[in-house]
Coordinates of C-alpha atoms in Angstrom, one line a residue:
X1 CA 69.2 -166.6 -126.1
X2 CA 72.7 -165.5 -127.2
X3 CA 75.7 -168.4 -126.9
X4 CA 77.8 -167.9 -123.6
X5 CA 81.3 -166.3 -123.9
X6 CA 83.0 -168.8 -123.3
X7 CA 81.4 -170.6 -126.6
X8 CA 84.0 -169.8 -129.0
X9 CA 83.6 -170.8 -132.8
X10 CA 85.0 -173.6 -132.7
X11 CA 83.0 -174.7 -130.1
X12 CA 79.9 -173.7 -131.8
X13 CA 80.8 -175.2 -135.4
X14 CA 82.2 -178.5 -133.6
X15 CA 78.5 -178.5 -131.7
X16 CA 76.5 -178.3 -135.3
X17 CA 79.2 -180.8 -136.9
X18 CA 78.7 -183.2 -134.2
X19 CA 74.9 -183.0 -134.5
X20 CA 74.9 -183.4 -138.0
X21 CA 77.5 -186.4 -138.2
X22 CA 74.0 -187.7 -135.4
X23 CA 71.6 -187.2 -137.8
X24 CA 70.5 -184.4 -134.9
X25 CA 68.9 -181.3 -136.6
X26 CA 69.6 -178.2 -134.9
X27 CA 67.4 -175.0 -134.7
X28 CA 70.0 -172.2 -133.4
X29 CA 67.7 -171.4 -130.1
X30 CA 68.4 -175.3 -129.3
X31 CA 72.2 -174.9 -130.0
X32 CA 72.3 -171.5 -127.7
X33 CA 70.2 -173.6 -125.2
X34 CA 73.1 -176.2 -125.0
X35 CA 76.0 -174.2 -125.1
X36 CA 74.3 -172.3 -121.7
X37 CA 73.8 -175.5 -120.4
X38 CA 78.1 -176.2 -121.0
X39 CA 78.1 -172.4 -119.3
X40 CA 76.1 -173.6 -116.5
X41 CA 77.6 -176.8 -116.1
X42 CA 81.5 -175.3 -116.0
X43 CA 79.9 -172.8 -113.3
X44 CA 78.5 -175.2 -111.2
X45 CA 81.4 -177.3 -111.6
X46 CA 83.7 -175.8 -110.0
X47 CA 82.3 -175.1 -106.8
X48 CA 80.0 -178.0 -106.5
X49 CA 82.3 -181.1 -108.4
X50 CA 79.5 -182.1 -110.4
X51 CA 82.1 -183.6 -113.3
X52 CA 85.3 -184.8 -113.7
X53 CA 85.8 -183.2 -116.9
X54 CA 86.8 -179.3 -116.8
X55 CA 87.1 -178.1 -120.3
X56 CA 84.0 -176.8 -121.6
X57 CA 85.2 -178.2 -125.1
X58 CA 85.6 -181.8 -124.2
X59 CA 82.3 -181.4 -121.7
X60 CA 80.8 -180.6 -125.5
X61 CA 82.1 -183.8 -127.0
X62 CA 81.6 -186.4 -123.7
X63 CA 78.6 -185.1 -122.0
X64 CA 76.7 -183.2 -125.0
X65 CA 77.3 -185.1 -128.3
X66 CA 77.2 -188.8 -125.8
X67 CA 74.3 -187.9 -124.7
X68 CA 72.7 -186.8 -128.5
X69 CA 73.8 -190.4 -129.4
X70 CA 70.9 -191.7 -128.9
X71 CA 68.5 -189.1 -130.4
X72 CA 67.9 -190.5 -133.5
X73 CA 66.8 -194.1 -132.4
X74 CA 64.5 -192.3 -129.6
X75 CA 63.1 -190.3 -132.5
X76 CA 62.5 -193.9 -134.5
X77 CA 60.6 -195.2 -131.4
X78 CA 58.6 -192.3 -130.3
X79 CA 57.9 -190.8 -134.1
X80 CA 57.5 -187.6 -132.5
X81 CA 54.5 -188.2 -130.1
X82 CA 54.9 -187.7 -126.6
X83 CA 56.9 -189.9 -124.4
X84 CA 57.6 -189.4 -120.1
X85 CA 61.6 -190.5 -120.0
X86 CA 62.8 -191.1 -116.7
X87 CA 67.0 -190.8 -116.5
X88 CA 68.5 -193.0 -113.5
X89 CA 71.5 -191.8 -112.1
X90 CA 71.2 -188.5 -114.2
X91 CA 74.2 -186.9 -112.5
X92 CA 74.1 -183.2 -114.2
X93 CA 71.4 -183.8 -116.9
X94 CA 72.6 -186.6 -119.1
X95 CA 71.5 -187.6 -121.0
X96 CA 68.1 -186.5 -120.0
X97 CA 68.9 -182.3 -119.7
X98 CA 69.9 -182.6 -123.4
X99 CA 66.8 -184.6 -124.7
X100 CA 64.2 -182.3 -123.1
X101 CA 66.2 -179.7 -125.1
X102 CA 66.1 -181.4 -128.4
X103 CA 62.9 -183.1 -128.3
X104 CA 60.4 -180.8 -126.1
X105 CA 57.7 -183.1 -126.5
X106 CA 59.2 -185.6 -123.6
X107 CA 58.5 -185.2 -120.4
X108 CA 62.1 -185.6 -118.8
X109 CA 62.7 -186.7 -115.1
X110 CA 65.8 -186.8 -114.2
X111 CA 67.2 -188.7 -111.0
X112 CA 70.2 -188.5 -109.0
X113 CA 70.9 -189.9 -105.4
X114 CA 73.2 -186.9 -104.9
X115 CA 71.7 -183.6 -104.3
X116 CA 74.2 -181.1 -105.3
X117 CA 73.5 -182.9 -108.7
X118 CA 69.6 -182.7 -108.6
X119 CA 70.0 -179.4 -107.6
X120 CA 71.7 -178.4 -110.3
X121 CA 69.5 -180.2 -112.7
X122 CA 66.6 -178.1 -111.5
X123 CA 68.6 -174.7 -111.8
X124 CA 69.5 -175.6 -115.1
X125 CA 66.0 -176.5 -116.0
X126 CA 65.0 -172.8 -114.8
X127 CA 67.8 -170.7 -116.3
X128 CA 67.1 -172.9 -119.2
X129 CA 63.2 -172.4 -119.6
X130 CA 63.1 -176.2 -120.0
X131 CA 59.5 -176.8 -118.8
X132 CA 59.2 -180.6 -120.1
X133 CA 62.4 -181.6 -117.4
X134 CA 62.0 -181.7 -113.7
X135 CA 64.1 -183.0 -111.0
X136 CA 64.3 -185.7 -108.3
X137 CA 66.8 -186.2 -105.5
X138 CA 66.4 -189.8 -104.1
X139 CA 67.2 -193.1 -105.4
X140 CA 65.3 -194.8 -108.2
X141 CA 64.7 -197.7 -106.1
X142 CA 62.2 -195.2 -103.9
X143 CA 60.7 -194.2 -107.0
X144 CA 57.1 -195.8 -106.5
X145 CA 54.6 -194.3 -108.8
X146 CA 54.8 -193.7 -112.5
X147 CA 55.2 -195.9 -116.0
X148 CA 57.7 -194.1 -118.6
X149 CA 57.8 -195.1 -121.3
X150 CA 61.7 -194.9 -121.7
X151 CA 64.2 -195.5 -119.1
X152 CA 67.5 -194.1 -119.5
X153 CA 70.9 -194.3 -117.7
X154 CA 74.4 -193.0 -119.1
X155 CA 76.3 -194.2 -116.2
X156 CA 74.1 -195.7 -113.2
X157 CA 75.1 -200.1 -112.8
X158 CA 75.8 -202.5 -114.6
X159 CA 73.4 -203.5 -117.4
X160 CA 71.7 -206.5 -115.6
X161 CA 71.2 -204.0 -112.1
X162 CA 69.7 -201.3 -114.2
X163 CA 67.5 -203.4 -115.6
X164 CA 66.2 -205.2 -112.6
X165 CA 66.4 -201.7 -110.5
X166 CA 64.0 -200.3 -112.9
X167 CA 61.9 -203.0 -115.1
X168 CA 58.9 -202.1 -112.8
X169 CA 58.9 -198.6 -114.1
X170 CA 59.4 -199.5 -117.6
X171 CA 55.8 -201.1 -117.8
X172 CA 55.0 -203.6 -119.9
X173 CA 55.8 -201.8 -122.9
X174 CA 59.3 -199.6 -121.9
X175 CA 62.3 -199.6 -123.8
X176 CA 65.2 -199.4 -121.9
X177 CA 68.4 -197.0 -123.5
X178 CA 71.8 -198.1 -121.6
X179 CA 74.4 -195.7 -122.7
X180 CA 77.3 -198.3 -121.8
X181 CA 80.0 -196.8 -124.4
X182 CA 80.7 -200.7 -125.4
X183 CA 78.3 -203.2 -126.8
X184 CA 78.1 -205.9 -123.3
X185 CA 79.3 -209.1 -123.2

């Protein structure tokens, strides 16, 4: 997989200094694989509105490198084995498009309440030959069935709703990864 055109160098070198500054190691067929996923997402976007952010570089900086944020304490948890991860509120993939990429040996679902945004997820997912990330339209209070083992949510409630939305899911043993921007008070 070659990097899209629109992936100029200094895309590219800020994507492997941003990784690195995360303690994120990155093979080149995972960079290409997110940079396509910036392609697809700039695509989508502006027919479908899926974010409010229209330059591919800043998409690289607040939806890519936000969502690698927490790769490194998910790596500490998991110590490589597998893990189901189920993103609430996933919106286009994040976080949860860009851990399947960098850790394959999740299993990703991703949830959003708005279909244009699902849909996209599972487009990506194809174009991307991401076979550890699928796909829900609904709303995770719906979702019945299943324990994951993390639960993840970029920007879905508050703190306190996503936890008591999901805690059922979580199992007794979940770990729960808020991605607030700001420690709560």
């Amino acid at each position: 997989m070659r990097p899209p055109d629109f992936a100029n160098d200094g895309d590219i070198a800020a994507l492997g200094r941003g990784a690195a500054s995360l303690a994120v190691s990155l093979t080149p067929e995972k960079s290409d694989r997110l940079l396509a996923y910036l392609a697809l997402l700039a695509k989508w976007n502006r027919v479908y509105n899926l974010s409010a952010i229209r330059d591919p570089s800043a998409m690289l900086v607040q939806h890519v490198l936000d969502s690698m944020a927490v790769v490194a304490p998910l790596r500490r948890w998991t110590h490589g084995r597998p893990a189901r991860l189920l993103d609430v509120g996933s919106g286009a993939g994040l976080p949860g498009l860009v851990l399947a990429v960098l850790m394959p040996e999740l299993d990703v679902t991703c949830i959003d309440a708005v279909g244009k945004k699902a849909a996209f997820v599972r487009e990506a997912a194809a174009a991307l030959g991401l076979t550890n990330l699928q796909s829900v339209h609904g709303r995770v209070e719906a979702v019945q069935t299943g324990t994951y083992e993390v639960v993840t949510s970029r920007a879905f409630a508050s703190l306190a709703d996503f936890v008591t939305v999901t805690k059922a899911l979580g199992g007794a043993r979940g770990v729960w990864m808020a991605m607030k921007g700001k420690v709560p008070t």
